[in-house]
Amino acid sequence: MYIRPVHAEHDLPTLHDFIRSNPLGVLTTAIESSTHHFLQSSHIPWLLDEGGEKGLGVLRGHIARANPQAKAIIEDLTAGASRASAPQLHKDVLVLFTGPAQHYITPKFYTETKPATGKVVPTWDYAAVQAYGRATLFVEPADPRTDAFLARQVADLSRFAEGTLMGYERPWSVDDAPENYVALLKKAIIGIEIEITDIAGRWKMSQELSAGDREGVVKGFEALGTPLACDMAQAVRERDELAQARKKAEA
């Protein structure tokens, strides 16, 4: 992802908050295979834990064993991997998270520059976070480590989604389902744990524009009146306010 300095976000708490608010990330792998595509991607809901060797965090997820990407992953695992540790992929993986507020920006919004020079073109505003890391896999159903990882993963993910995302006072729990049914389903998935080695965000929310054009973007979205447009107007304002606050703090 190309990240211009004006759009870059490197504040770790901000990046972590974004991931937790938008947990459906796209896992991308590049794996040499004679039977599967070299590049594969899957949408996976992730949990983010603090820590990791670099202190950038650890992502936890799971994927269907029948998924072609999972099959390529399993093929890539070191054949002679030590049983003392769970196998890892040879190459880093990428997980991309995007925010729900994204929209086309018409040059008509640039109420300052367009009338003055006409030197304006369309663009697209959005926010995204990319995380690179080394993936550890939990694939062997008979391995106690796989069972422990998947048991924790599905329970934690359900608790997070039911409580944090849905806000239920009496959330659904994995324990509400028959134990043998859950055990059967766990055999159909593999666990993925990614220690983040590099993470960055891009908030492209018109902050590179002049004050007049940026206000034109906000008013343009407000005039559209759709829920998405209103979210975009708010996002542009918030990013501008954050940029101004950071400038004052650095002064």
Coordinates of C-alpha atoms in Angstrom, one line a residue:
M1 CA 0.0 0.0 0.0
Y2 CA 1.4 3.4 -1.0
I3 CA 1.4 5.7 2.0
R4 CA 2.2 9.3 1.4
P5 CA 3.6 11.0 4.5
V6 CA 0.6 13.4 4.7
H7 CA -1.7 10.3 5.0
A8 CA 0.5 8.1 7.1
E9 CA -0.5 6.9 10.6
H10 CA 2.1 5.2 12.8
D11 CA 0.6 5.7 16.2
L12 CA 0.3 2.1 17.5
P13 CA -2.8 2.7 19.8
T14 CA -4.6 4.3 16.9
L15 CA -3.7 1.4 14.6
H16 CA -4.8 -1.2 17.2
D17 CA -8.1 0.7 17.8
F18 CA -8.8 0.7 14.1
I19 CA -8.2 -3.1 13.8
R20 CA -10.5 -3.8 16.8
S21 CA -13.2 -1.6 15.3
N22 CA -12.8 -3.2 11.8
P23 CA -11.8 -6.8 12.6
L24 CA -12.6 -8.3 9.2
G25 CA -9.1 -8.3 7.6
V26 CA -8.0 -9.8 4.3
L27 CA -5.3 -12.4 4.7
T28 CA -3.0 -12.5 1.7
T29 CA -0.3 -15.2 1.2
A30 CA 2.3 -15.8 -1.6
I31 CA 3.0 -19.5 -1.7
E32 CA 4.6 -21.5 -4.5
S33 CA 2.3 -24.4 -5.3
S34 CA 1.7 -26.7 -8.3
T35 CA -2.0 -27.1 -7.4
H36 CA -3.1 -23.6 -6.1
H37 CA -2.7 -20.0 -7.1
F38 CA 0.5 -18.3 -5.9
L39 CA -1.4 -15.3 -4.5
Q40 CA -4.5 -16.0 -2.4
S41 CA -6.7 -13.9 -0.1
S42 CA -9.4 -14.6 2.4
H43 CA -11.6 -12.4 4.5
I44 CA -11.1 -13.4 8.2
P45 CA -12.3 -11.9 11.4
W46 CA -9.3 -11.3 13.6
L47 CA -8.6 -10.9 17.3
L48 CA -5.7 -8.6 18.3
D49 CA -3.6 -9.3 21.4
E50 CA -1.0 -6.9 22.8
G51 CA 2.7 -7.9 22.8
G52 CA 4.8 -9.8 20.3
E53 CA 8.6 -9.8 20.0
K54 CA 8.5 -6.3 18.6
G55 CA 5.6 -5.1 20.7
L56 CA 3.4 -4.5 17.7
G57 CA 0.8 -7.0 18.6
V58 CA -0.4 -10.5 17.6
L59 CA -3.3 -11.4 15.4
R60 CA -5.3 -14.6 15.9
G61 CA -7.7 -16.1 13.4
H62 CA -8.9 -19.3 11.8
I63 CA -9.8 -20.4 8.3
A64 CA -11.8 -23.3 6.9
R65 CA -9.6 -26.3 6.2
A66 CA -11.4 -26.7 2.8
N67 CA -10.4 -23.2 1.7
P68 CA -7.8 -23.5 -1.1
Q69 CA -5.7 -20.9 0.7
A70 CA -5.6 -23.2 3.8
K71 CA -4.6 -26.1 1.5
A72 CA -1.7 -24.1 0.1
I73 CA -0.7 -23.1 3.6
I74 CA -0.6 -26.7 4.8
E75 CA 1.4 -27.8 1.8
D76 CA 4.0 -25.1 2.5
L77 CA 4.6 -26.1 6.1
T78 CA 8.0 -27.6 6.6
A79 CA 7.8 -31.3 6.2
G80 CA 10.4 -32.0 8.9
A81 CA 9.2 -29.3 11.4
S82 CA 10.1 -30.0 14.9
R83 CA 7.3 -31.3 17.0
A84 CA 8.5 -29.0 19.8
S85 CA 7.0 -26.0 18.0
A86 CA 4.0 -25.3 15.8
P87 CA 5.0 -24.9 12.1
Q88 CA 5.4 -21.5 10.4
L89 CA 5.1 -20.4 6.8
H90 CA 8.4 -19.7 5.0
K91 CA 7.3 -16.2 4.0
D92 CA 5.6 -13.3 5.7
V93 CA 1.9 -12.8 5.2
L94 CA -0.1 -9.6 4.9
V95 CA -3.4 -8.7 6.5
L96 CA -5.2 -5.6 5.3
F97 CA -8.0 -3.9 7.3
T98 CA -10.2 -1.2 5.8
G99 CA -12.7 1.1 7.4
P100 CA -16.4 1.2 6.4
A101 CA -16.3 4.9 5.4
Q102 CA -14.9 5.3 1.9
H103 CA -16.1 7.3 -1.0
Y104 CA -15.4 8.9 -4.4
I105 CA -14.4 12.6 -4.2
T106 CA -15.7 14.7 -7.0
P107 CA -13.7 17.8 -8.2
K108 CA -17.0 19.7 -7.6
F109 CA -16.3 19.5 -3.9
Y110 CA -13.1 21.6 -4.3
T111 CA -14.8 25.0 -3.9
E112 CA -11.6 26.9 -3.5
T113 CA -9.2 25.5 -6.1
K114 CA -11.6 24.5 -8.9
P115 CA -13.0 28.0 -9.5
A116 CA -9.5 29.6 -9.1
T117 CA -7.4 27.3 -11.4
G118 CA -9.4 24.3 -12.5
K119 CA -6.4 22.2 -11.6
V120 CA -8.3 19.4 -9.8
V121 CA -9.1 15.8 -10.5
P122 CA -11.2 13.1 -8.8
T123 CA -9.9 10.9 -6.1
W124 CA -11.1 8.4 -3.4
D125 CA -11.0 8.9 0.4
Y126 CA -10.6 5.9 2.7
A127 CA -8.8 4.6 5.8
A128 CA -6.8 1.3 5.9
V129 CA -4.2 -0.5 8.1
Q130 CA -1.8 -3.1 6.8
A131 CA 0.0 -5.5 9.0
Y132 CA 2.9 -7.8 8.0
G133 CA 4.1 -10.8 10.0
R134 CA 5.2 -14.4 10.3
A135 CA 2.3 -16.9 10.6
T136 CA 2.3 -19.8 12.9
L137 CA -0.2 -22.5 12.0
F138 CA -2.3 -24.9 14.1
V139 CA -3.4 -27.6 11.7
E140 CA -3.1 -31.1 13.3
P141 CA -6.4 -32.0 14.9
A142 CA -4.8 -34.6 17.2
D143 CA -2.2 -32.1 18.5
P144 CA -3.2 -30.7 21.9
R145 CA -1.8 -27.3 20.9
T146 CA -4.2 -27.1 18.0
D147 CA -7.1 -28.0 20.2
A148 CA -6.1 -25.5 22.8
F149 CA -5.5 -22.7 20.3
L150 CA -8.8 -23.3 18.5
A151 CA -10.8 -23.6 21.7
R152 CA -9.4 -20.3 22.9
Q153 CA -9.8 -18.7 19.5
V154 CA -13.5 -19.5 18.9
A155 CA -14.5 -18.7 22.5
D156 CA -12.6 -15.3 22.5
L157 CA -13.9 -14.3 19.0
S158 CA -17.5 -15.1 20.0
R159 CA -17.1 -13.2 23.3
F160 CA -15.6 -10.2 21.5
A161 CA -18.2 -10.2 18.7
E162 CA -21.2 -10.7 20.9
G163 CA -20.1 -8.3 23.6
T164 CA -18.0 -5.6 22.1
L165 CA -19.5 -5.5 18.6
M166 CA -23.1 -6.4 19.3
G167 CA -23.3 -5.1 22.9
Y168 CA -25.4 -8.0 24.2
E169 CA -25.8 -8.1 28.0
R170 CA -26.5 -11.9 27.7
P171 CA -24.3 -12.9 24.8
W172 CA -24.3 -16.2 22.9
S173 CA -21.4 -18.4 24.0
V174 CA -19.7 -21.4 22.4
D175 CA -20.8 -23.3 25.4
D176 CA -24.4 -22.9 24.3
A177 CA -23.8 -25.3 21.4
P178 CA -23.5 -29.1 21.9
E179 CA -19.9 -30.0 22.8
N180 CA -19.7 -32.8 20.2
Y181 CA -21.0 -30.4 17.5
V182 CA -18.3 -27.8 18.4
A183 CA -15.6 -30.5 18.4
L184 CA -16.7 -31.6 14.9
L185 CA -16.6 -28.1 13.6
K186 CA -13.1 -27.4 15.0
K187 CA -11.8 -30.3 12.9
A188 CA -12.9 -28.3 9.8
I189 CA -10.8 -25.3 10.6
I190 CA -7.1 -24.4 11.1
G191 CA -5.7 -21.8 13.5
I192 CA -3.5 -18.9 12.4
E193 CA -1.4 -16.7 14.7
I194 CA 0.5 -13.8 13.3
E195 CA 3.2 -11.9 15.2
I196 CA 3.1 -8.5 13.6
T197 CA 6.6 -7.4 12.4
D198 CA 5.5 -4.2 10.5
I199 CA 2.3 -2.2 10.7
A200 CA 1.2 1.1 9.3
G201 CA -2.0 3.0 8.4
R202 CA -3.2 5.3 5.7
W203 CA -6.0 7.8 6.5
K204 CA -6.7 9.5 3.2
M205 CA -9.3 11.9 4.4
S206 CA -8.6 15.1 2.4
Q207 CA -6.1 16.4 4.9
E208 CA -3.7 17.3 2.1
L209 CA -6.2 19.9 0.8
S210 CA -6.4 23.6 1.6
A211 CA -8.8 24.6 4.3
G212 CA -11.3 25.9 1.8
D213 CA -11.3 22.7 -0.3
R214 CA -11.4 20.5 2.7
E215 CA -14.5 22.4 4.0
G216 CA -15.9 22.0 0.5
V217 CA -15.5 18.2 0.8
V218 CA -17.3 18.2 4.2
K219 CA -20.2 20.4 2.9
G220 CA -20.4 18.4 -0.3
F221 CA -20.9 15.2 1.7
E222 CA -23.3 16.8 4.1
A223 CA -25.4 17.9 1.1
L224 CA -25.6 14.4 -0.2
G225 CA -27.3 13.5 3.0
T226 CA -26.8 9.7 2.8
P227 CA -25.6 7.8 5.9
L228 CA -22.3 7.0 4.3
A229 CA -21.8 10.6 3.1
C230 CA -22.5 11.8 6.7
D231 CA -19.9 9.3 8.0
M232 CA -17.4 10.6 5.5
A233 CA -18.0 14.3 6.4
Q234 CA -17.4 13.3 10.1
A235 CA -14.3 11.4 9.2
V236 CA -12.8 14.3 7.3
R237 CA -13.5 16.7 10.1
E238 CA -12.1 14.3 12.7
R239 CA -8.9 13.7 10.8
D240 CA -8.4 17.5 10.3
E241 CA -9.0 18.1 14.0
L242 CA -6.5 15.4 14.9
A243 CA -3.9 16.9 12.5
Q244 CA -4.3 20.3 14.0
A245 CA -4.0 18.9 17.5
R246 CA -0.8 17.1 16.7
K247 CA 0.7 20.2 15.1
K248 CA 0.0 22.2 18.3
A249 CA 1.5 19.4 20.4
E250 CA 4.7 19.4 18.3
A251 CA 5.0 23.3 18.4

